[in-house]
Structures are given as structure tokens and as C-alpha cells.
Short mmCIF file of C-alpha atoms and ligand atoms in Angstrom, two decimals:
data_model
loop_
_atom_site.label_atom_id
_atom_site.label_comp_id
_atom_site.label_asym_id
_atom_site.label_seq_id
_atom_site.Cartn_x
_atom_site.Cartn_y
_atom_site.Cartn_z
CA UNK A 1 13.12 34.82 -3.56
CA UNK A 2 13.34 30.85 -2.84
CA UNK A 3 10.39 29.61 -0.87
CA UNK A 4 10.12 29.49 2.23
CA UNK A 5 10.78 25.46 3.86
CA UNK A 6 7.59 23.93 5.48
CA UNK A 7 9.66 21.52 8.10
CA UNK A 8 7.80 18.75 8.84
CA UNK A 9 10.16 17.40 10.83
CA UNK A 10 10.40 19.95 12.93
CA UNK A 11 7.18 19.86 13.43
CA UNK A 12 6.45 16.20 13.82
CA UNK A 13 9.48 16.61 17.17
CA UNK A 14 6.89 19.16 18.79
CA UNK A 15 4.35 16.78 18.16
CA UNK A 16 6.11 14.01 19.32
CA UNK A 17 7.55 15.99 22.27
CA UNK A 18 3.46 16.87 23.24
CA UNK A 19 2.71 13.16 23.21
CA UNK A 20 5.08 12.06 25.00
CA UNK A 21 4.33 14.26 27.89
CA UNK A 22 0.41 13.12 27.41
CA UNK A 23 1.42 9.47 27.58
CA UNK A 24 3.19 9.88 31.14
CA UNK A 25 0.21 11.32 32.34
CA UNK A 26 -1.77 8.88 31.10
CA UNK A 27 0.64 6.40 32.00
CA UNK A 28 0.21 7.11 35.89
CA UNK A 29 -3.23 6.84 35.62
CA UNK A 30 -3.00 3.45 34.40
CA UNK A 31 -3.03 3.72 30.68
CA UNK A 32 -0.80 2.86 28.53
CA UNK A 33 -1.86 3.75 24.45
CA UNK A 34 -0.74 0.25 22.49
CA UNK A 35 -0.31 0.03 19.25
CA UNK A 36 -0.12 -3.30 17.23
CA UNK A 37 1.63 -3.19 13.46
CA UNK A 38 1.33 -6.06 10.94
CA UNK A 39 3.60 -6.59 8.41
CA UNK A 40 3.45 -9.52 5.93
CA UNK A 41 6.03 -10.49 3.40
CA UNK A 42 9.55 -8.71 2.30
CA UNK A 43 8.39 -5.78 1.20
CA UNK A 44 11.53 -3.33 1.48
CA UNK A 45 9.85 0.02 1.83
CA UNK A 46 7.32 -1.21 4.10
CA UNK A 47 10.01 -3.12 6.44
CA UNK A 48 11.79 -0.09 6.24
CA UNK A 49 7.73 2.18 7.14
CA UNK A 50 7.71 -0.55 9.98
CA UNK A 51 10.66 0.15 11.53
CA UNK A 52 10.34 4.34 11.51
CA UNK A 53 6.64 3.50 13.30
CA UNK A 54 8.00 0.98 15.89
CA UNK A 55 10.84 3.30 16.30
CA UNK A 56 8.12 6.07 16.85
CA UNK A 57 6.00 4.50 19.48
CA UNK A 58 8.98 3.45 21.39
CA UNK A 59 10.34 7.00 21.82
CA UNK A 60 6.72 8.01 22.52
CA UNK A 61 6.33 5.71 25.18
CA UNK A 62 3.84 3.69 23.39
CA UNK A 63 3.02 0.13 24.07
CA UNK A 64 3.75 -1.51 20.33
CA UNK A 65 4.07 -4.40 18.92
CA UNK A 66 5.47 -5.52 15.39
CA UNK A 67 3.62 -9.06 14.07
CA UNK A 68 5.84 -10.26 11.22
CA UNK A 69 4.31 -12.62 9.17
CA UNK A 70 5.96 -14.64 6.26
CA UNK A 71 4.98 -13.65 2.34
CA UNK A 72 2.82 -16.62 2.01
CA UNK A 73 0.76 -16.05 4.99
CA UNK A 74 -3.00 -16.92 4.25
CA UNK A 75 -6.06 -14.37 4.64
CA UNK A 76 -7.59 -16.97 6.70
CA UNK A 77 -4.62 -16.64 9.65
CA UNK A 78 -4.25 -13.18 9.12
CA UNK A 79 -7.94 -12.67 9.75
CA UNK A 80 -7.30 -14.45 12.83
CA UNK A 81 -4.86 -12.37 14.10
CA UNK A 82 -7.13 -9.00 13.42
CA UNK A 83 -9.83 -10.80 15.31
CA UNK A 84 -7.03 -11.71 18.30
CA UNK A 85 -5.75 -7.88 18.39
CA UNK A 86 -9.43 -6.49 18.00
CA UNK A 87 -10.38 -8.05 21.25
CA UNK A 88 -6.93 -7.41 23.00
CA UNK A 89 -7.71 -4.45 25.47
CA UNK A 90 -4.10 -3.49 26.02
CA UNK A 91 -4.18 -2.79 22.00
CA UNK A 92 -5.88 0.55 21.03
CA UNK A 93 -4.71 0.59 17.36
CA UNK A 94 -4.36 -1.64 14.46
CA UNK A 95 -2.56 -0.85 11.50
CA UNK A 96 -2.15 -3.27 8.42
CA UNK A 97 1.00 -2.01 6.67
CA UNK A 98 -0.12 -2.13 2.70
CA UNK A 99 0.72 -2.91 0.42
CA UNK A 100 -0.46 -6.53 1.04
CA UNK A 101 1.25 -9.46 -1.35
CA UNK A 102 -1.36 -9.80 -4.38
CA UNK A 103 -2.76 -13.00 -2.95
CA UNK A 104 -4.59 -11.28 -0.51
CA UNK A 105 -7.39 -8.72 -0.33
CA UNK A 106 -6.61 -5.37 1.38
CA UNK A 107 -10.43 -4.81 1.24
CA UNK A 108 -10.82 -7.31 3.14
CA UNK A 109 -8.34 -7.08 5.95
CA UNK A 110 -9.22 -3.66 6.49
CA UNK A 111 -12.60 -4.06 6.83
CA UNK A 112 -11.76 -6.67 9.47
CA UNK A 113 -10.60 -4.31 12.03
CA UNK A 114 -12.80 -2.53 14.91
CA UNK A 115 -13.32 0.64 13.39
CA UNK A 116 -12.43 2.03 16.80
CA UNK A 117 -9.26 1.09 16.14
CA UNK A 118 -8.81 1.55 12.87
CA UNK A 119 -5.86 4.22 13.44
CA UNK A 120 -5.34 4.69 9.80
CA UNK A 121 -8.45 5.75 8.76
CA UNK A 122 -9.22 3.27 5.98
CA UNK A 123 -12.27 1.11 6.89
CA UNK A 124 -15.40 2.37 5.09
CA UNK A 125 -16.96 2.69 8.59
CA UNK A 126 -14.36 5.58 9.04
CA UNK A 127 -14.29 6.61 5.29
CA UNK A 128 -17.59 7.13 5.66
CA UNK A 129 -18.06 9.15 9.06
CA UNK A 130 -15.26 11.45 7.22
CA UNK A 131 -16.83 12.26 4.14
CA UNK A 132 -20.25 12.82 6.31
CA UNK A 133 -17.95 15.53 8.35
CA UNK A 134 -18.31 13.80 11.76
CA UNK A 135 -15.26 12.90 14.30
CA UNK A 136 -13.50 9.34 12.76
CA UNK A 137 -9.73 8.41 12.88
CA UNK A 138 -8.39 10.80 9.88
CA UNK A 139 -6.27 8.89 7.58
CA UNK A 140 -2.41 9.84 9.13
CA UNK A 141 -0.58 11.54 5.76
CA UNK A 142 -3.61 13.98 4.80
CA UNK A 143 -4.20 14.73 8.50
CA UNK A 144 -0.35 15.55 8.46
CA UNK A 145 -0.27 18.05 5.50
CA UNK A 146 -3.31 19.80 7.08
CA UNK A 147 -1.64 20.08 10.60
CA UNK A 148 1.82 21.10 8.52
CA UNK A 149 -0.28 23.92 6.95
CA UNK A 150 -1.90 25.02 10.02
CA UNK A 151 0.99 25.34 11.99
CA UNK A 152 2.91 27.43 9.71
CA UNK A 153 -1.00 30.07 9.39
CA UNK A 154 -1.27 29.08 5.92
CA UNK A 155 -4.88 29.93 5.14
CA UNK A 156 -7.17 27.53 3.61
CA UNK A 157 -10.19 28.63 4.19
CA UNK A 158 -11.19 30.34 -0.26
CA UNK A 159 -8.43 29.32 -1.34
CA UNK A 160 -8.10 26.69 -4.41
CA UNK A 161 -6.42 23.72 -3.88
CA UNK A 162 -5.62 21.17 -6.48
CA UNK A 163 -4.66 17.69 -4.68
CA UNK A 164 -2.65 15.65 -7.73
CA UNK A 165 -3.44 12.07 -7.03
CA UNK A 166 -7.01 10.58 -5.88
CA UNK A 167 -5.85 7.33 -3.45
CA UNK A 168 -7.84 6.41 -1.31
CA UNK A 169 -4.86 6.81 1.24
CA UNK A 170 -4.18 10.49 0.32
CA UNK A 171 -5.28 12.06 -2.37
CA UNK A 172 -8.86 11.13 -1.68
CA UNK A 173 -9.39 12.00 2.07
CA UNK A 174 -6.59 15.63 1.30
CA UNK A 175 -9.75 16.42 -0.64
CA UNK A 176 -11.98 15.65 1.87
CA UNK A 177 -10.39 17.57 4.59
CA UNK A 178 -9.68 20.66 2.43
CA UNK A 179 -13.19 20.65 1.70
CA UNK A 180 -14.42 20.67 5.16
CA UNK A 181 -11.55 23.66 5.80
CA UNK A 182 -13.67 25.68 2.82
CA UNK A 183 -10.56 25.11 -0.04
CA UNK A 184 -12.21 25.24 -3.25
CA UNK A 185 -10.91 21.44 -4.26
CA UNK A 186 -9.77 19.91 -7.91
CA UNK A 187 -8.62 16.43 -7.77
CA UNK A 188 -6.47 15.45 -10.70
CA UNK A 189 -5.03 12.30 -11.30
CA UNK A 190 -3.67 9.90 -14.35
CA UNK A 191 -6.11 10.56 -16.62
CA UNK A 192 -6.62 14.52 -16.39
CA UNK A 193 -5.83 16.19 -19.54
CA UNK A 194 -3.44 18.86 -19.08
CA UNK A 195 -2.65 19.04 -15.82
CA UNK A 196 -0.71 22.11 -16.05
CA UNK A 197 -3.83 23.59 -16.62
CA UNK A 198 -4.83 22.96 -13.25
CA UNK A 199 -1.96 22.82 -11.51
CA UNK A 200 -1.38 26.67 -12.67
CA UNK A 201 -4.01 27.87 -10.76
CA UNK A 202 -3.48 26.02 -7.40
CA UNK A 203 -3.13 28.01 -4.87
CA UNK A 204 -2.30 25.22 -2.64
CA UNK A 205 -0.67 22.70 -4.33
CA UNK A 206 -0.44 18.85 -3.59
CA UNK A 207 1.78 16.34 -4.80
CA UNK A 208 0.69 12.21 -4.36
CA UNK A 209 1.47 10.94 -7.31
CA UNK A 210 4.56 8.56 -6.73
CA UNK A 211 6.41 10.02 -10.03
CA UNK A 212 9.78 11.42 -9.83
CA UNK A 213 9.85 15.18 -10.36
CA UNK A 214 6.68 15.34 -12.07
CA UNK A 215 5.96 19.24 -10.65
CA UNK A 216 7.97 21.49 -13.00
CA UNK A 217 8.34 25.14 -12.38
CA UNK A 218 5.87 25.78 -15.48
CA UNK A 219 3.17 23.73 -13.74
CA UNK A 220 3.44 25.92 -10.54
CA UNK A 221 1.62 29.63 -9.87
CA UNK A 222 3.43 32.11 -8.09
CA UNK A 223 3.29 32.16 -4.50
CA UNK A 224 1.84 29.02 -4.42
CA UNK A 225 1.71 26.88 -1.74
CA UNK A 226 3.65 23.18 -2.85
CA UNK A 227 3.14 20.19 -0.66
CA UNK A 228 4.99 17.10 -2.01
CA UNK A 229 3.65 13.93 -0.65
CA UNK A 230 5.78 11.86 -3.36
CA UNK A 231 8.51 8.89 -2.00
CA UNK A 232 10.39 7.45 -5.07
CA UNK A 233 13.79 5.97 -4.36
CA UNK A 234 16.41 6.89 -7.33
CA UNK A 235 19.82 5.79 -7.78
CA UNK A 236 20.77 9.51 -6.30
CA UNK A 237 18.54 8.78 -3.67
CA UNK A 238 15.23 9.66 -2.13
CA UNK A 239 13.05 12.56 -4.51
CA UNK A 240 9.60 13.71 -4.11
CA UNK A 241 6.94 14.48 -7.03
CA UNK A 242 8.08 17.64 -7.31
CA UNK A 243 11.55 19.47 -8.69
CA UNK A 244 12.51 21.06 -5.66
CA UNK A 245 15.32 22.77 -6.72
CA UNK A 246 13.10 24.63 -9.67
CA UNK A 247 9.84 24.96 -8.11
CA UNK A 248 11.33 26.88 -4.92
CA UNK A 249 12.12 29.40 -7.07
CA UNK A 250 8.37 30.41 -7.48
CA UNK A 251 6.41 28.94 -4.70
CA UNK A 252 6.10 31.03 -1.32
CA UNK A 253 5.83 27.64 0.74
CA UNK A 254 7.36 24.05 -0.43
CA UNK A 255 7.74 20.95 1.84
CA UNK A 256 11.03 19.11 1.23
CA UNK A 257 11.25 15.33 0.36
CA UNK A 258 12.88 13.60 3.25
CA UNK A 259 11.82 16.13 6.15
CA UNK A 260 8.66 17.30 4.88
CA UNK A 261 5.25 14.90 4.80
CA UNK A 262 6.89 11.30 5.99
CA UNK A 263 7.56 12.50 9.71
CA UNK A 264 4.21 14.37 9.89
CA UNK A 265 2.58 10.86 8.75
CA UNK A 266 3.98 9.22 11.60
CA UNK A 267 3.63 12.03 14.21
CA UNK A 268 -0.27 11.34 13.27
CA UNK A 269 -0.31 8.05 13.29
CA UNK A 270 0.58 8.55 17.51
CA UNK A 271 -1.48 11.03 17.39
CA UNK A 272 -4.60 8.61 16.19
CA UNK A 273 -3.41 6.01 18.50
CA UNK A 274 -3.58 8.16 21.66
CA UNK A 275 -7.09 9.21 20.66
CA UNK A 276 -8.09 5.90 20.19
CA UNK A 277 -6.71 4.93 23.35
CA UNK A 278 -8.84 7.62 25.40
CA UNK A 279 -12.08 6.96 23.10
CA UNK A 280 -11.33 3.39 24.17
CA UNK A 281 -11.68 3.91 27.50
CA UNK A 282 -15.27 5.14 27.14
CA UNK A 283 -16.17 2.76 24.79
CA UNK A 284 -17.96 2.54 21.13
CA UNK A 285 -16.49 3.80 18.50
CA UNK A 286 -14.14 6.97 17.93
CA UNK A 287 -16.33 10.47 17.84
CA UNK A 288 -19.28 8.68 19.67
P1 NAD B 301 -1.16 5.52 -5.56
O1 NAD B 301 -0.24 4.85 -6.51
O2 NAD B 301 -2.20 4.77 -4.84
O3 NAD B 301 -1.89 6.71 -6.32
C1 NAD B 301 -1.22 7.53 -7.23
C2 NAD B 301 -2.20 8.52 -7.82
O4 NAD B 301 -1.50 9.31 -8.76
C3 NAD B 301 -3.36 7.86 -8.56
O5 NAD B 301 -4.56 8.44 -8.11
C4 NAD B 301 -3.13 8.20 -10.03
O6 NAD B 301 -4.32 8.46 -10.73
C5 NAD B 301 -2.28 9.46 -9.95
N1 NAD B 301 -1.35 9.59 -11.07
C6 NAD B 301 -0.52 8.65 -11.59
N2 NAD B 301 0.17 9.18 -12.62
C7 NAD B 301 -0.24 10.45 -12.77
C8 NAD B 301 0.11 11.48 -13.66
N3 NAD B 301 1.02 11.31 -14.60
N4 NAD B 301 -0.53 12.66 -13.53
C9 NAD B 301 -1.46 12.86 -12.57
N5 NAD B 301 -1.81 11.90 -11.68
C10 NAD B 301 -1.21 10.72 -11.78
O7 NAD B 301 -0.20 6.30 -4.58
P2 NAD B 301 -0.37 6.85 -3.06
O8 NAD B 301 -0.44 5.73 -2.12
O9 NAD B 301 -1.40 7.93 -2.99
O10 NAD B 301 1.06 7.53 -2.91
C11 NAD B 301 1.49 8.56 -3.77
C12 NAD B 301 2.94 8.89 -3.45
O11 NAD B 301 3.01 9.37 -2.12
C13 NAD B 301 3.90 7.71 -3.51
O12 NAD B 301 5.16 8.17 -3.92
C14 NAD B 301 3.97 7.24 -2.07
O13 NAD B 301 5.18 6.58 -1.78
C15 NAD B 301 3.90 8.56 -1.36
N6 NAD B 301 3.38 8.49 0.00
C16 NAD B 301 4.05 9.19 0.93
C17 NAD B 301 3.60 9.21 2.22
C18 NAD B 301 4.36 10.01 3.22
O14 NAD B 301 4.16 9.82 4.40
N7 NAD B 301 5.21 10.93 2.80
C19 NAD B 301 2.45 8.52 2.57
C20 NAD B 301 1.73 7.84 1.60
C21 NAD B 301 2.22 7.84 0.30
#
């Protein structure tokens, strides 16, 4: 029987549908949840990232704004402007859209925002306060698979769950929050030998690669559960990391690739601004 269809994008709407109802109440007590977005250079997935998250806040009811800066920018003005939107008090989040151009260093831009409102989860401030299990902006895509799995009662809690990728935008804090959920965790990435191996015995499965159809039916158990976080634009258009068609066939649960982890991502990315917002109102940073 073909697997059943984890719909993120059905999900992300009820999400999306929450917030929105949040933000008028908020709204008529005098706060409005801002979000500022930087983009620098011609980058076309990120333009196109941009857009989807501008497009987001705006149907939210978010305060946003999109600061388009030309490819050559230098880390010296764009440093500026982090300091600028860091002590802007209308602006509860800040989110750096990576990748950066190569002249300058993500490190350091990201480590340049307030940590309070770092609403993707990256500074080490927040990196840290994750892997040490206390409250910090969770970065928006592993957040998203966990909510996606929650809301359909998949149990995590014993289960073994092999997360293929180790960025330190997914793959990396996926581990961490299956961890704190009780998942026995394996993290494989490009230099694991024989992934099959592992990938066999997942049952929770995750995809972040960025390889087109790596996850074969062979690689995949039974009734396993298949989360593919993968974006890689063919000719044929838009494929995850896993073969869909194939791989349904055995798993129980299988997100699809578009509709499956990209609208969760930015569903939580509101999410993290609202919180940020309300944290902001009290002060410090988040979970304090
Ligand atoms: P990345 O390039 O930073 O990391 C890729 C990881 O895959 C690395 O850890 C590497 O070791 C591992 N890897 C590479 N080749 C491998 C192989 N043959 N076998 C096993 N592991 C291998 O990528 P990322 O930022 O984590 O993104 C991964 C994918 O997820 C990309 O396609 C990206 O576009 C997509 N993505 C989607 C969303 C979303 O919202 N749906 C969000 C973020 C990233």
C-alpha cells in the first residue's frame, strides 16, 4: 500500500491561519510582530526564499521589511545595518538570507545579531542554549519536520532516527531535537560508508542532503517514516532527496517535495518571529 502523504502544506495553512488570529489580538493591544529580511546579491533561489517569506508575513499580518542590498555590498555596511535593525524596537526578528556572496563571512554576520532576535536559530548564543536543552529560537526547517511529525501522532519518543545530512541549518539541530524527543539519533553525511546500512534501519528517516533522488527504495525499511528536506531544481522541475515515486511504495509516511518541508519552514519562521515579539516585550533574551 503507497504511503500515506505528510502535507506540510496543509499544515503550514493551520499554522498560518492560528497566527494570524494571534497577531490581531496582539495587534489591538498595540503590537505589531516585525520582521526584517536581508538579502544581498542575485542569488536566484534565495530572491525567490525572499519573496515566499515577505509573501508570508504579509498574509500573516506581520510588520516586514525586505533590505536588498547589491552583490558587492561590504561586511562593514552590512554590519551596520544588523546593528541599525538590532536596536529598531518595531523589529522583533532578523534573518540574514544565506547563502552570503563568498566575500563575506556568514560567521560573522550571524553572530552580529541580538540573539533575541535571532529568529533562525543560528547564532552560537542560540546553538548553544539548544544543544543545553533550554528555551532558544529553534532553527525554522528542523522545528518544521518535528511539528509535521507531531501533528500527524507519529511517535518519536524509542524510535531510531537516522537524519542524512549534518548542516548546521538542518541536519545538525534535526538531531538535536530528536534527541531531546528520546529518538535514538544517527547522523550520516558525505563521508559515511554505506549509508544504506543505516538508512535500512531508520525508523524515521530524514533527507538534507541537496542530491537529487539519492533515497532509493533499497535504502528504505518498511514502514518507515521518510521526511525529505531536499530542494534541487532539475530541468523537469523541482525533486527532493528522495525517489518519491519508489520509496512510497514501502514507507508508511513520506513528505512530498514541493508541499512537504518548504511551507512548514516558513510557517516557523512566523512562528519564531511572534515569539520573539512577545519575549521582546519583557525583555532579555528568548527563554529568559
Ligand atoms: P548543506 O549543503 O549545507 O549540507 C548537505 C549535507 O549533506 C552535508 O552535511 C553533507 O555531508 C551531506 N551529504 C552530501 N552528500 C552526501 C551523500 N552522498 N551522502 C550522505 N550525505 C551527504 O545543505 P543544507 O543546507 O542542509 O540543505 C540540504 C538540502 O535541503 C538542500 O537541497 C537544501 O536546498 C534543502 N533545504 C530545504 C529547506 C526547506 O525548507 N525545505 C530548508 C533548508 C534546506
Amino acid at each position: 500500500m503507497a504511503a500515506k502523504i505528510l502535507d506540510g502544506k496543509k499544515v503550514a495553512e493551520e499554522i498560518k491561519t492560528s497566527l494570524k488570529e494571534e497577531v490581531t489580538r496582539l495587534k489591538a493591544r498595540g503590537l505589531t510582530p516585525g520582521l526584517a529580511v536581508v538579502l544581498v546579491g542575485e542569488d536566484p533561489a534565495s530572491k525567490v526564499y525572499v519573496k515566499q517569506k515577505e509573501k508570508a508575513c504579509e498574509e500573516v499580518g506581520f510588520a516586514s521589511q525586505v533590505y536588498r542590498l547589491p552583490e558587492d555590498t561590504s561586511e562593514e555596511s552590512l554590519l551596520q545595518l544588523i546593528n541599525e535593525l538590532n536596536d529598531d524596537r518595531a523589529v522583533h526578528g532578523i534573518l540574514v538570507q544565506l547563502p552570503l556572496p563568498g566575500h563575506l563571512d556568514a560567521n560573522q554576520v550571524i553572530q552580529a545579531i541580538n540573539p533575541a532576535k535571532d529568529v533562525d536559530g543560528f547564532h552560537p548564543f542560540n546553538v548553544g542554549r539548544l544543544a543545553a536543552g533550554l528555551a532558544a529560537p529553534v532553527p525554522c526547517t528542523p522545528r518544521g519536520i518535528i511539528h509535521l511529525l507531531e501533528a500527524y501522532n507519529i511517535p518519536i519518543a524509542g524510535r531510531h532516527a537516522v537524519v542524512v545530512g549534518r548542516s548546521n541549518i538542518v541536519g545538525k539541530p534535526l538531531a538535536q531535537l530528536l534527541l531531546a524527543r528520546d529518538a535514538t539519533v544517527t547522523v550520516c553525511h558525505s563521508k559515511t560508508g554505506n549509508l544504506t546500512s543505516f538508512t535500512r534501519t531508520a525508523d524515521i528517516l530524514v533527507a538534507a542532503v541537496g542530491r537529487p533522488r539519492l533515497i532509493t527504495r533499497d535504502m528504505v525499511k518498511l514502514g518507515a517514516v521518510v521526511v525529505d528536506v531536499g530542494i534541487n531544481r532539475l530541468p523537469e522541475g523541482m525533486v527532493g532527496d528522495v525517489d518519491f515515486e519508489a520509496v512510497r511504495e514501502v514507507a508508511d509516511y513520506i513528505t512530498p517535495v514541493p508541499g512537504g518541508v518548504g511551507p512548514l519552514t516558513i510557517a516557523m519562521l512566523l512562528r519564531n518571529t511572534l515569539e520573539a515579539a512577545l519575549a521582546g516585550q519583557g525583555g532579555g533574551p528568548p527563554g529568559e
